[in-house]
Coordinates of C-alpha atoms in Angstrom, one line a residue:
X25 CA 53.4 -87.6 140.4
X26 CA 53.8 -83.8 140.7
X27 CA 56.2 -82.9 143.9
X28 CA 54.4 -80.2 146.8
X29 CA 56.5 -77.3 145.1
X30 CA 54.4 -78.1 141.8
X31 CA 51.7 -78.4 143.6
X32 CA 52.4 -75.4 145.7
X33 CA 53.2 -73.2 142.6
X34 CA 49.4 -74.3 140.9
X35 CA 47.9 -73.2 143.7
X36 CA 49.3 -70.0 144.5
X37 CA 47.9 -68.5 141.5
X38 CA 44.7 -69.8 141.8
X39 CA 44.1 -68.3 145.7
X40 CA 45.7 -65.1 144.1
X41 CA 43.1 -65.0 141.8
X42 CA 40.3 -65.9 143.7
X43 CA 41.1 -63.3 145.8
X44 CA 41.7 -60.5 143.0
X45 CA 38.0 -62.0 141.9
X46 CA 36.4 -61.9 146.1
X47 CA 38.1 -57.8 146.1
X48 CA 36.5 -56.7 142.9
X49 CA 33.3 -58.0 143.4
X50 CA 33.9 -56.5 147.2
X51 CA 34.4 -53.3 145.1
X52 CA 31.1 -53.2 143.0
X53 CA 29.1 -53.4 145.8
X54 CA 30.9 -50.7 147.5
X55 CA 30.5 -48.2 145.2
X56 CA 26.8 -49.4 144.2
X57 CA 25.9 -45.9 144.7
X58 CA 27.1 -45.3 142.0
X59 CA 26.5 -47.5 139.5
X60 CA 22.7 -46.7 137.6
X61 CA 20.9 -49.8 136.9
X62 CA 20.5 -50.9 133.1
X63 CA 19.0 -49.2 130.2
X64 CA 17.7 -52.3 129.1
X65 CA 17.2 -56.2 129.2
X66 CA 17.1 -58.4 126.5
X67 CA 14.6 -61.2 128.2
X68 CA 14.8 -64.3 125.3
X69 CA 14.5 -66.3 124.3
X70 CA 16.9 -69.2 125.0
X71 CA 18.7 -70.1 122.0
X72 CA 17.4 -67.8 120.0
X73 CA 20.2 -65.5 119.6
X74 CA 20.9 -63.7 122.6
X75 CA 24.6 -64.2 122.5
X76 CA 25.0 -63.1 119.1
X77 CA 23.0 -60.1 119.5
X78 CA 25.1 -58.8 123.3
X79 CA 28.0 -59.6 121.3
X80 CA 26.7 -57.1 118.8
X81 CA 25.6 -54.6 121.1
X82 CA 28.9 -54.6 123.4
X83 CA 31.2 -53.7 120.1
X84 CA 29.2 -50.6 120.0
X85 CA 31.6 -47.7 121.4
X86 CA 28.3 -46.5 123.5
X87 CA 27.5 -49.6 124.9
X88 CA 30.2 -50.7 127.7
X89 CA 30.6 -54.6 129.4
X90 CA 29.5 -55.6 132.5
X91 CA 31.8 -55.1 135.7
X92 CA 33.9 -57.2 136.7
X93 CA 35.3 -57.9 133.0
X94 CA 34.8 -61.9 133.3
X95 CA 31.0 -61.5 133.4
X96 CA 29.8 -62.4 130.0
X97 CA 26.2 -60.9 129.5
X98 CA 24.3 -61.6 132.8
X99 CA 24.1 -61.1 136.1
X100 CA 21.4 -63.6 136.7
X101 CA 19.7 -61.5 139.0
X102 CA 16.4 -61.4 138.7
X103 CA 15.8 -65.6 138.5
X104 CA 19.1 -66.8 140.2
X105 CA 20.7 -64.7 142.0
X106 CA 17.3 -62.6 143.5
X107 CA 18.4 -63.4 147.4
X108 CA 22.0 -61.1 146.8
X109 CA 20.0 -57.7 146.8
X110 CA 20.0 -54.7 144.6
X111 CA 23.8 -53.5 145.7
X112 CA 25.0 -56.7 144.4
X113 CA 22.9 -56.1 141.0
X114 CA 24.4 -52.6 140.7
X115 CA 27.5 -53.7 141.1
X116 CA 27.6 -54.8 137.5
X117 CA 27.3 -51.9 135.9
X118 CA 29.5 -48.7 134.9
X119 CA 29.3 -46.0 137.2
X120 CA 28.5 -42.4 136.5
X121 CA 31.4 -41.6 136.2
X122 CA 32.3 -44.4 133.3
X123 CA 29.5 -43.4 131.4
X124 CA 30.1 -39.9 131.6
X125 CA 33.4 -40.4 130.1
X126 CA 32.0 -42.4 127.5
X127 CA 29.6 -39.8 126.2
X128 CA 32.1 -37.5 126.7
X129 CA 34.5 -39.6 124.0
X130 CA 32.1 -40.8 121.9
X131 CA 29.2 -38.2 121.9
X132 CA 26.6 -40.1 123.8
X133 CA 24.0 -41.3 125.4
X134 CA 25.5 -44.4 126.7
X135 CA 23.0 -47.5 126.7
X136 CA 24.0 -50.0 130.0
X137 CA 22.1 -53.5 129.9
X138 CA 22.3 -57.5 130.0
X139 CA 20.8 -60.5 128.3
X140 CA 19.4 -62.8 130.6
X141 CA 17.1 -65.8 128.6
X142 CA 15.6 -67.0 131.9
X143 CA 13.8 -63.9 132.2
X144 CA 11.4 -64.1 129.9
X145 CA 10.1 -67.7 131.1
X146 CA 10.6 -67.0 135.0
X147 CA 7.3 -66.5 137.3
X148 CA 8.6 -63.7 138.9
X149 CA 10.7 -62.0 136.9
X150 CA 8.2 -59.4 135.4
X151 CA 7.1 -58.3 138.3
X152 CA 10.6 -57.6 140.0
X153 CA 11.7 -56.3 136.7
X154 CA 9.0 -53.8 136.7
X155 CA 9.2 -53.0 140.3
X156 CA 12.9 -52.2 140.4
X157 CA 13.2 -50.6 136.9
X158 CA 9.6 -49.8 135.4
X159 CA 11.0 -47.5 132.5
X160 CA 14.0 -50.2 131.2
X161 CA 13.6 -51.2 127.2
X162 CA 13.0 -54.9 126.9
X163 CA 14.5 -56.7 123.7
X164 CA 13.0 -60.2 122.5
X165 CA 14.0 -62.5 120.1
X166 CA 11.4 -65.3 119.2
X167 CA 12.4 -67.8 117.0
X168 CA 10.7 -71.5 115.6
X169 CA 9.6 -72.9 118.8
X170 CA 10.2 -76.0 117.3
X171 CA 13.9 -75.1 116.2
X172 CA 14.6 -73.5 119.5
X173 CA 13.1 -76.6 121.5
X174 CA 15.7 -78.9 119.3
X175 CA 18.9 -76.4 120.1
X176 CA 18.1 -76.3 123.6
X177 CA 17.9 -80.0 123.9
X178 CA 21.8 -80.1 121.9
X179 CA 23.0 -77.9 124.1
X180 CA 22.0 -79.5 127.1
X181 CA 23.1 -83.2 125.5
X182 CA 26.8 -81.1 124.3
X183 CA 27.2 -79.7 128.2
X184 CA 27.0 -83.8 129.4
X185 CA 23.5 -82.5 131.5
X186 CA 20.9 -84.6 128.9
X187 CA 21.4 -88.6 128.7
X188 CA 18.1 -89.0 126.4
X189 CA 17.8 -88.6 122.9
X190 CA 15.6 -85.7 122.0
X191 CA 12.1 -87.7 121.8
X192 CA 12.5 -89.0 124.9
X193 CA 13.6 -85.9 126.6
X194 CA 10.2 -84.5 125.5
X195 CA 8.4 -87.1 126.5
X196 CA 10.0 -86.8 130.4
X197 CA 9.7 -83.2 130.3
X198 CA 6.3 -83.1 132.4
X199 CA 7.8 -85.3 134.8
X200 CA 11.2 -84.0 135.2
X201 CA 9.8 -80.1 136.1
X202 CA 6.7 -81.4 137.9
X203 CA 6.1 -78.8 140.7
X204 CA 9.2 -76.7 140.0
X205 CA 6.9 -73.4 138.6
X206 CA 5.2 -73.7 141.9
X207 CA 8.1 -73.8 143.9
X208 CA 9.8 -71.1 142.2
X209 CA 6.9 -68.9 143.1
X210 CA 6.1 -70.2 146.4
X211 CA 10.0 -69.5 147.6
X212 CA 11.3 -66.3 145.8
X213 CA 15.0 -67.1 146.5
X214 CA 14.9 -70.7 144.8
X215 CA 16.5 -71.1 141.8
X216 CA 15.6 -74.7 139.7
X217 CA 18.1 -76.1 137.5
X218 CA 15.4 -78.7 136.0
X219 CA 13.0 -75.5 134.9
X220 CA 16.3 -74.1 133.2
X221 CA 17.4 -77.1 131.5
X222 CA 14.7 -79.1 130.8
X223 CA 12.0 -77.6 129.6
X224 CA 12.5 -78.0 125.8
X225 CA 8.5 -77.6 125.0
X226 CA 7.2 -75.4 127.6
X227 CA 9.7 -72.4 126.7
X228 CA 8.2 -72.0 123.3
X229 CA 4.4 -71.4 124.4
X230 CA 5.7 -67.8 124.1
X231 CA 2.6 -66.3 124.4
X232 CA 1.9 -67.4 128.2
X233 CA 5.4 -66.2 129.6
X234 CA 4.7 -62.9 127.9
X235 CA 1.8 -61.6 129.3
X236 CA 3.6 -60.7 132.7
X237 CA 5.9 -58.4 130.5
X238 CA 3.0 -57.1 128.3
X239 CA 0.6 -56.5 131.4
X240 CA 3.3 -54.3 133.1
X241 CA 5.4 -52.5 130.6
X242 CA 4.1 -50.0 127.6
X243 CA 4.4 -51.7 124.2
X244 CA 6.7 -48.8 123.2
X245 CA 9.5 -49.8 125.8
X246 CA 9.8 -53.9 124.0
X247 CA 11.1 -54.5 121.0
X248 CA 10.3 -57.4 119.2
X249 CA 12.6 -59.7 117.1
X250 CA 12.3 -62.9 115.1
X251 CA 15.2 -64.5 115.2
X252 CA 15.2 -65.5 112.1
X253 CA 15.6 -62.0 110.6
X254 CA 18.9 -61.8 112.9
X255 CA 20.1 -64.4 111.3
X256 CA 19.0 -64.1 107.7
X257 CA 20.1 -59.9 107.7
X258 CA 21.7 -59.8 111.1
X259 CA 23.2 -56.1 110.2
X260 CA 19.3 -54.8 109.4
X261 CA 18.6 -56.5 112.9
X262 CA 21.1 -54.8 114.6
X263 CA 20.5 -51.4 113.0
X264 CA 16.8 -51.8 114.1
X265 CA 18.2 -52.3 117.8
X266 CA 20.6 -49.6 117.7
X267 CA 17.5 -47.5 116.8
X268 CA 15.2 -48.9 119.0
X269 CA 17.5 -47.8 122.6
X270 CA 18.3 -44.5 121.1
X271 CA 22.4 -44.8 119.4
X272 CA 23.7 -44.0 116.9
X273 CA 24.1 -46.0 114.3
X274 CA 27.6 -47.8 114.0
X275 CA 29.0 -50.7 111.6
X276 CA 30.7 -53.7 112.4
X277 CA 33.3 -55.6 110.3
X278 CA 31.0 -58.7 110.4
X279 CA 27.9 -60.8 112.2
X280 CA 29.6 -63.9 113.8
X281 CA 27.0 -66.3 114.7
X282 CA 27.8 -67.1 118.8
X283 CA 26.9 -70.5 120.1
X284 CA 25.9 -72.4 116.8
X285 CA 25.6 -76.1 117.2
X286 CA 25.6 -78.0 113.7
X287 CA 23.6 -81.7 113.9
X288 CA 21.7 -84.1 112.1
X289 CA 18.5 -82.6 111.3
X290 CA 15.0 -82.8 113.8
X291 CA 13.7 -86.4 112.9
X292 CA 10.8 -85.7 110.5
X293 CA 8.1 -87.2 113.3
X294 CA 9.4 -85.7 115.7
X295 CA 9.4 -82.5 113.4
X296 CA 5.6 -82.9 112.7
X297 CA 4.1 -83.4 116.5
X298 CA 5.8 -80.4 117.6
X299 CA 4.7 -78.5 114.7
X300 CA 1.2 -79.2 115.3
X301 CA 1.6 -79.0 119.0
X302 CA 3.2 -75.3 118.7
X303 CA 0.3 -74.7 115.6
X304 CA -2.1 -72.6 117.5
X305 CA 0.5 -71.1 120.1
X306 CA 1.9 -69.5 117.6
X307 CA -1.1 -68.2 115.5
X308 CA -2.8 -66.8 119.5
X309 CA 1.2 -65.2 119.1
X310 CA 1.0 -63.4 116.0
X311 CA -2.7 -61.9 116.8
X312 CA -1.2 -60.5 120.1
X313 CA 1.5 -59.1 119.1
X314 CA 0.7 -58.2 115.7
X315 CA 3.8 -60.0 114.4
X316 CA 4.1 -61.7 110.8
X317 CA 6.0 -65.1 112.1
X318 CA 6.4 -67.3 108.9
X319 CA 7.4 -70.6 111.0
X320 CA 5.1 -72.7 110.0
X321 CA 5.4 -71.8 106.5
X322 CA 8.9 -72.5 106.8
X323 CA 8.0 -75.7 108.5
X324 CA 5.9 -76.7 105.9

């Protein structure tokens, strides 16, 4: 049993660094002023690539981290976090002066942003996106709806959230996020862990959770990505992205895939309903948006 000095002498550094953590923060939204909001958003989806791709972007000289340095790619703000207020949202990016130093070092123009997958499916997330930053550049990757539905479901069953297998979980989908759009809408400050986590089928009726973005921004200012081309040429993907905010181009030593999670493969019944179900989703997709999507060749 660990004496009180042991216990003393794990705790010590913890409060230390809870409160190194509490001053920081303190410090971002002090100097909020200061701190331009984001050049641009990548929106989604979940699981299809959105790690990979930030992890990309961020080894680009031009485009620096968020602030405070344990951040990874989000601040959450406009589905979680809403209630905290624009100071607080600032306060995770670079100030003037940071970016000024960076295109001073590197030849500009610096390129500021997060990757939040939420924000594509949340109710209200257009709207505050386009109210608080109508000119930001909106990246979207769209991949298989019926590969992304399986990932989602493994990484909820690796995380210890999902107890069903992945036909049942579809099946208690309806009754698991029953009322939770609603809500979500109704009270702007909620936040709903079972509209996160468990909505394996809904998230890939892309179309629907699009049209808030398309109805609000200019087609020029979103950029469009299957995943699948990020991970067949993910250094053609990238280039294209680099292009699409404006820098310059730069290489990287490799493309690690973030976040891959290897498994059996999508039972073949299971397989087929969702590929049907998803069928004329995807086709209303690819007439909006112009796209050529080859899932359900691939499928096929």
């Amino acid at each position: 049993m660990a004496s009180i000095r042991d216990r003393v002498k794990q705790l010590v550094p913890t409060q230390m660094t809870t409160r190194v953590k509490e001053s920081l923060v303190d410090y971002g939204v002090r100097t909020s002023d200061r701190r331009p909001l984001p050049d641009f958003l990548i929106i989604g989806t979940k699981r299809g690539g959105t790690t990979s791709l930030w992890n990309y972007l961020i080894q680009h000289p031009l485009v620096p981290r968020l602030f405070p340095a344990w951040n990874t790619k989000s601040a959450h703000y406009f589905e979680e976090h809403w209630g905290r207020g624009e100071a607080w949202y600032r306060s995770h990016f670079p100030t003037e002066r940071q970016r000024e130093a960076l295109t001073r070092r590197h030849g500009g123009p610096v390129r500021v942003g997060e990757a939040a997958p939420l924000y594509m499916f949340h109710p209200l997330a257009a709207q505050r996106v386009a109210a608080l930053m109508p000119t930001v550049k909106l990246i979207v990757l769209l991949r298989d709806p019926v590969e992304r539905a399986y990932s989602h479901w493994k990484e909820r069953r690796t995380h210890g959230i999902e107890p069903l297998d992945f036909a049942a979980a579809l099946a208690a989908e309806p009754e698991r996020t029953a009322g939770e759009r609603e809500r979500l809408i109704a009270e702007p400050e909620y936040f709903s862990e079972p509209y996160d986590w468990y909505t394996y089928r809904a998230r890939g009726r892309y179309l629907e959770h699009l049209e808030p973005w398309l109805e609000r921004f200019d087609r020029s200012q979103i950029l469009f990505l299957p995943s699948e081309d990020l991970y067949r040429d993910s250094r053609a993907t990238y280039g294209r992205t680099l292009d699409f905010l404006g820098l310059p181009p730069h290489d990287l030593p490799d493309f690690k895939v973030y976040n891959d999670r290897r498994s059996a493969p999508l039972e073949p019944a299971v397989r087929a309903e969702l590929t049907d179900y998803y069928r004329p989703y995807n086709d209303a997709l690819r007439e909006r948006l112009g796209l050529a999507l080859d899932w359900a060749d691939r499928a096929a």
